[in-house]
PDB file of C-alpha atoms in Angstrom:
ATOM      1  CA  MET A  14      54.197  87.004  45.177  1.00 35.00           C
ATOM      2  CA  ALA A  15      56.626  84.491  46.619  1.00 41.00           C
ATOM      3  CA  GLU A  16      58.129  81.790  44.462  1.00 45.00           C
ATOM      4  CA  GLY A  17      55.864  78.740  44.268  1.00 46.00           C
ATOM      5  CA  SER A  18      52.752  80.815  44.957  1.00 43.00           C
ATOM      6  CA  ASN A  19      49.445  79.789  43.502  1.00 43.00           C
ATOM      7  CA  THR A  20      48.578  82.711  41.241  1.00 41.00           C
ATOM      8  CA  CYS A  21      46.605  82.988  38.035  1.00 41.00           C
ATOM      9  CA  GLU A  22      49.916  83.168  36.199  1.00 47.00           C
ATOM     10  CA  ASP A  23      50.928  79.796  37.692  1.00 59.00           C
ATOM     11  CA  SER A  24      47.619  78.309  36.577  1.00 59.00           C
ATOM     12  CA  THR A  25      47.913  79.821  33.098  1.00 64.00           C
ATOM     13  CA  GLU A  26      51.475  78.568  32.786  1.00 64.00           C
ATOM     14  CA  ALA A  27      50.447  75.052  33.857  1.00 62.00           C
ATOM     15  CA  SER A  28      47.560  75.058  31.371  1.00 76.00           C
ATOM     16  CA  SER A  29      49.858  76.239  28.615  1.00 83.00           C
ATOM     17  CA  ALA A  30      52.458  73.622  29.529  1.00 81.00           C
ATOM     18  CA  TYR A  31      49.811  70.872  29.407  1.00 77.00           C
ATOM     19  CA  LEU A  32      48.469  72.063  26.044  1.00 82.00           C
ATOM     20  CA  ASN A  33      52.000  72.056  24.627  1.00 86.00           C
ATOM     21  CA  TYR A  34      52.621  68.592  26.098  1.00 81.00           C
ATOM     22  CA  ALA A  35      49.357  67.249  24.655  1.00 80.00           C
ATOM     23  CA  GLN A  36      50.160  68.669  21.233  1.00 86.00           C
ATOM     24  CA  ARG A  37      53.705  67.258  21.294  1.00 87.00           C
ATOM     25  CA  HIS A  38      52.419  63.789  22.216  1.00 79.00           C
ATOM     26  CA  GLY A  39      49.286  63.792  20.037  1.00 80.00           C
ATOM     27  CA  ILE A  40      46.923  63.586  23.012  1.00 78.00           C
ATOM     28  CA  LYS A  41      43.320  64.468  22.148  1.00 77.00           C
ATOM     29  CA  SER A  42      41.659  63.586  25.431  1.00 72.00           C
ATOM     30  CA  ALA A  43      40.631  66.244  27.925  1.00 71.00           C
ATOM     31  CA  PRO A  44      42.461  66.431  31.273  1.00 69.00           C
ATOM     32  CA  TYR A  45      39.628  65.280  33.538  1.00 74.00           C
ATOM     33  CA  LEU A  46      39.030  62.090  35.469  1.00 83.00           C
ATOM     34  CA  THR A  47      36.078  59.688  35.378  1.00 84.00           C
ATOM     35  CA  VAL A  48      37.124  57.134  38.039  1.00 92.00           C
ATOM     36  CA  THR A  49      37.946  59.158  41.130  1.00 86.00           C
ATOM     37  CA  ASP A  50      37.352  56.785  44.041  1.00 93.00           C
ATOM     38  CA  LEU A  51      38.015  53.179  44.984  1.00 94.00           C
ATOM     39  CA  GLU A  52      34.337  52.318  45.383  1.00 96.00           C
ATOM     40  CA  THR A  53      33.563  53.270  41.768  1.00 94.00           C
ATOM     41  CA  ALA A  54      36.658  51.413  40.564  1.00 96.00           C
ATOM     42  CA  ALA A  55      35.659  48.276  42.469  1.00 97.00           C
ATOM     43  CA  LEU A  56      32.107  48.373  41.103  1.00 97.00           C
ATOM     44  CA  ILE A  57      33.359  48.731  37.525  1.00 97.00           C
ATOM     45  CA  ALA A  58      35.908  45.939  38.008  1.00 98.00           C
ATOM     46  CA  GLU A  59      33.155  43.714  39.425  1.00 98.00           C
ATOM     47  CA  ARG A  60      31.037  44.449  36.353  1.00 97.00           C
ATOM     48  CA  LEU A  61      33.971  43.567  34.085  1.00 98.00           C
ATOM     49  CA  GLY A  62      34.992  40.538  36.166  1.00 98.00           C
ATOM     50  CA  PRO A  63      33.607  37.760  33.955  1.00 98.00           C
ATOM     51  CA  ARG A  64      35.273  39.286  30.878  1.00 98.00           C
ATOM     52  CA  ILE A  65      38.690  39.993  32.420  1.00 98.00           C
ATOM     53  CA  SER A  66      39.142  37.200  34.960  1.00 98.00           C
ATOM     54  CA  GLY A  67      42.524  35.504  34.451  1.00 98.00           C
ATOM     55  CA  LYS A  68      43.259  37.615  31.362  1.00 98.00           C
ATOM     56  CA  ILE A  69      45.807  40.216  30.348  1.00 98.00           C
ATOM     57  CA  VAL A  70      44.155  43.638  30.277  1.00 98.00           C
ATOM     58  CA  VAL A  71      45.357  46.955  28.911  1.00 98.00           C
ATOM     59  CA  GLU A  72      43.549  50.071  30.094  1.00 98.00           C
ATOM     60  CA  ILE A  73      43.885  53.079  27.812  1.00 96.00           C
ATOM     61  CA  GLY A  74      43.501  56.411  29.613  1.00 92.00           C
ATOM     62  CA  GLY A  75      43.938  55.041  33.125  1.00 93.00           C
ATOM     63  CA  GLY A  76      43.839  58.363  34.984  1.00 90.00           C
ATOM     64  CA  LEU A  77      44.827  57.872  38.615  1.00 91.00           C
ATOM     65  CA  GLY A  78      45.022  54.109  38.120  1.00 92.00           C
ATOM     66  CA  LEU A  79      42.214  53.184  40.486  1.00 94.00           C
ATOM     67  CA  LEU A  80      40.364  51.049  37.951  1.00 96.00           C
ATOM     68  CA  ALA A  81      43.606  49.293  36.989  1.00 97.00           C
ATOM     69  CA  LEU A  82      44.212  48.430  40.647  1.00 96.00           C
ATOM     70  CA  ALA A  83      40.673  47.092  41.007  1.00 97.00           C
ATOM     71  CA  MET A  84      40.935  45.066  37.788  1.00 98.00           C
ATOM     72  CA  GLY A  85      44.233  43.644  39.049  1.00 98.00           C
ATOM     73  CA  VAL A  86      42.301  41.734  41.694  1.00 97.00           C
ATOM     74  CA  VAL A  87      40.660  39.541  39.016  1.00 97.00           C
ATOM     75  CA  ALA A  88      42.837  39.909  35.908  1.00 98.00           C
ATOM     76  CA  ARG A  89      46.074  37.986  35.514  1.00 98.00           C
ATOM     77  CA  ARG A  90      47.927  41.156  34.481  1.00 98.00           C
ATOM     78  CA  VAL A  91      46.938  44.781  33.931  1.00 98.00           C
ATOM     79  CA  TYR A  92      48.799  47.421  31.955  1.00 98.00           C
ATOM     80  CA  CYS A  93      47.504  50.906  32.697  1.00 96.00           C
ATOM     81  CA  ILE A  94      48.510  53.515  30.108  1.00 95.00           C
ATOM     82  CA  GLU A  95      47.940  57.179  30.923  1.00 91.00           C
ATOM     83  CA  ALA A  96      49.230  60.034  28.793  1.00 87.00           C
ATOM     84  CA  ASN A  97      48.741  62.840  31.320  1.00 82.00           C
ATOM     85  CA  PRO A  98      51.706  62.847  33.755  1.00 76.00           C
ATOM     86  CA  MET A  99      49.815  65.066  36.207  1.00 78.00           C
ATOM     87  CA  TRP A 100      47.698  62.083  37.264  1.00 79.00           C
ATOM     88  CA  SER A 101      50.810  60.067  38.118  1.00 72.00           C
ATOM     89  CA  MET A 102      52.061  62.848  40.400  1.00 75.00           C
ATOM     90  CA  THR A 103      48.672  62.982  42.106  1.00 78.00           C
ATOM     91  CA  SER A 104      48.525  59.277  42.882  1.00 78.00           C
ATOM     92  CA  ALA A 105      52.203  58.327  43.348  1.00 80.00           C
ATOM     93  CA  GLY A 106      52.031  57.998  47.153  1.00 83.00           C
ATOM     94  CA  PHE A 107      48.880  55.900  46.988  1.00 84.00           C
ATOM     95  CA  LEU A 108      50.382  53.641  44.308  1.00 84.00           C
ATOM     96  CA  LEU A 109      53.548  53.143  46.362  1.00 85.00           C
ATOM     97  CA  ARG A 110      51.412  51.821  49.216  1.00 90.00           C
ATOM     98  CA  THR A 111      48.933  49.704  47.233  1.00 90.00           C
ATOM     99  CA  LYS A 112      50.149  48.654  43.766  1.00 91.00           C
ATOM    100  CA  PRO A 113      50.279  44.860  43.351  1.00 95.00           C
ATOM    101  CA  LYS A 114      53.000  43.294  41.210  1.00 96.00           C
ATOM    102  CA  ASN A 115      50.588  42.268  38.424  1.00 97.00           C
ATOM    103  CA  VAL A 116      49.577  45.892  37.667  1.00 96.00           C
ATOM    104  CA  SER A 117      51.969  48.076  35.669  1.00 95.00           C
ATOM    105  CA  PHE A 118      51.684  51.786  34.923  1.00 92.00           C
ATOM    106  CA  LEU A 119      52.979  53.367  31.744  1.00 93.00           C
ATOM    107  CA  PHE A 120      52.910  57.127  31.324  1.00 88.00           C
ATOM    108  CA  GLY A 121      52.917  58.419  27.769  1.00 87.00           C
ATOM    109  CA  ALA A 122      50.901  58.252  24.579  1.00 89.00           C
ATOM    110  CA  ALA A 123      49.418  54.755  24.215  1.00 93.00           C
ATOM    111  CA  ASP A 124      50.365  54.461  20.550  1.00 93.00           C
ATOM    112  CA  GLN A 125      54.019  54.303  21.636  1.00 93.00           C
ATOM    113  CA  PHE A 126      53.397  50.932  23.337  1.00 96.00           C
ATOM    114  CA  VAL A 127      51.366  49.141  20.634  1.00 97.00           C
ATOM    115  CA  ASP A 128      54.282  47.040  19.367  1.00 96.00           C
ATOM    116  CA  TYR A 129      55.296  45.970  22.883  1.00 97.00           C
ATOM    117  CA  ILE A 130      52.118  44.914  24.685  1.00 97.00           C
ATOM    118  CA  ARG A 131      49.699  42.163  23.711  1.00 97.00           C
ATOM    119  CA  ALA A 132      46.558  41.828  25.790  1.00 98.00           C
ATOM    120  CA  ASP A 133      43.383  39.763  25.754  1.00 98.00           C
ATOM    121  CA  VAL A 134      41.114  42.706  26.596  1.00 98.00           C
ATOM    122  CA  GLY A 135      41.416  46.455  26.027  1.00 98.00           C
ATOM    123  CA  VAL A 136      39.454  48.649  28.443  1.00 98.00           C
ATOM    124  CA  VAL A 137      38.504  52.291  27.966  1.00 97.00           C
ATOM    125  CA  CYS A 138      36.676  54.062  30.782  1.00 94.00           C
ATOM    126  CA  THR A 139      36.401  57.698  29.768  1.00 88.00           C
ATOM    127  CA  HIS A 140      34.147  60.357  28.308  1.00 84.00           C
ATOM    128  CA  SER A 141      36.953  61.980  26.321  1.00 83.00           C
ATOM    129  CA  ASP A 142      38.310  60.946  22.891  1.00 86.00           C
ATOM    130  CA  VAL A 143      36.407  57.683  23.211  1.00 90.00           C
ATOM    131  CA  SER A 144      36.716  56.761  19.526  1.00 90.00           C
ATOM    132  CA  GLY A 145      40.465  57.437  19.489  1.00 90.00           C
ATOM    133  CA  MET A 146      41.053  55.439  22.647  1.00 92.00           C
ATOM    134  CA  MET A 147      38.869  52.550  21.451  1.00 96.00           C
ATOM    135  CA  GLU A 148      40.818  52.449  18.195  1.00 96.00           C
ATOM    136  CA  LEU A 149      44.037  52.239  20.201  1.00 96.00           C
ATOM    137  CA  ALA A 150      42.597  49.567  22.501  1.00 98.00           C
ATOM    138  CA  SER A 151      41.814  47.420  19.459  1.00 98.00           C
ATOM    139  CA  GLN A 152      45.488  47.540  18.491  1.00 98.00           C
ATOM    140  CA  PHE A 153      46.424  45.964  21.839  1.00 98.00           C
ATOM    141  CA  ALA A 154      43.667  43.380  22.190  1.00 98.00           C
ATOM    142  CA  PRO A 155      41.081  41.476  20.127  1.00 98.00           C
ATOM    143  CA  GLN A 156      38.313  42.258  22.645  1.00 98.00           C
ATOM    144  CA  THR A 157      37.626  45.876  23.639  1.00 98.00           C
ATOM    145  CA  ILE A 158      35.274  47.352  26.213  1.00 98.00           C
ATOM    146  CA  ASP A 159      33.930  50.919  26.302  1.00 96.00           C
ATOM    147  CA  VAL A 160      32.812  50.833  29.933  1.00 96.00           C
ATOM    148  CA  TYR A 161      30.705  53.980  30.020  1.00 91.00           C
ATOM    149  CA  GLY A 162      29.422  53.428  26.491  1.00 91.00           C
ATOM    150  CA  GLU A 163      27.958  50.095  27.568  1.00 93.00           C
ATOM    151  CA  MET A 164      26.477  51.612  30.725  1.00 90.00           C
ATOM    152  CA  ILE A 165      24.884  54.474  28.807  1.00 87.00           C
ATOM    153  CA  VAL A 166      23.283  52.064  26.323  1.00 88.00           C
ATOM    154  CA  GLU A 167      21.905  49.970  29.201  1.00 91.00           C
ATOM    155  CA  ASN A 168      20.587  52.930  31.220  1.00 89.00           C
ATOM    156  CA  PRO A 169      20.801  56.318  29.441  1.00 83.00           C
ATOM    157  CA  GLY A 170      18.977  58.121  32.227  1.00 83.00           C
ATOM    158  CA  ALA A 171      21.691  57.220  34.748  1.00 80.00           C
ATOM    159  CA  PHE A 172      24.187  59.559  33.086  1.00 78.00           C
ATOM    160  CA  ASP A 173      24.027  63.308  33.408  1.00 75.00           C
ATOM    161  CA  THR A 174      23.940  65.671  30.471  1.00 79.00           C
ATOM    162  CA  TRP A 175      27.581  66.621  30.931  1.00 77.00           C
ATOM    163  CA  ALA A 176      28.805  63.004  30.627  1.00 75.00           C
ATOM    164  CA  ARG A 177      26.819  62.419  27.457  1.00 74.00           C
ATOM    165  CA  SER A 178      27.908  65.727  25.934  1.00 74.00           C
ATOM    166  CA  ALA A 179      31.586  65.122  26.804  1.00 73.00           C
ATOM    167  CA  ARG A 180      31.455  61.795  24.970  1.00 76.00           C
ATOM    168  CA  SER A 181      29.873  63.368  21.896  1.00 69.00           C
ATOM    169  CA  ARG A 182      32.478  66.152  21.567  1.00 62.00           C
ATOM    170  CA  THR A 183      35.174  63.722  20.557  1.00 52.00           C
TER     171      THR A 183
END
């Protein structure tokens, strides 16, 4: 096949490259997204509004950065840390058009930034390596929020079996 083709070998190579990257950087989270549209991000940010308004927020595992952008509307400053560089490539064009000055994106393992960022609130919005990410969030901020954990406690029936099982695997 022609160079740059989309074959199984390309997919296998990309998967292998990501696994090697994750191992090298100590990343335990799975490479899937939980906030995939602006509407969901806005609803979550609205829910968090009273707890993040005017504050410095660090989001651990920011994915595409949609939640960080939405939180930036009410928070004084948002640091979005995402270890998986594939998400940054996916959303770069969108971020170039929409990112406000008070929202910053850091790509790499969150533990590398602990000594450099102090926040009021640490936010984790994932189903993957929740305990690890919450532990990291607590190193950045005295108040931490497990967004989906809170939602599941409030309304367990609203979450599908996959979401609950993904959270329990880590």
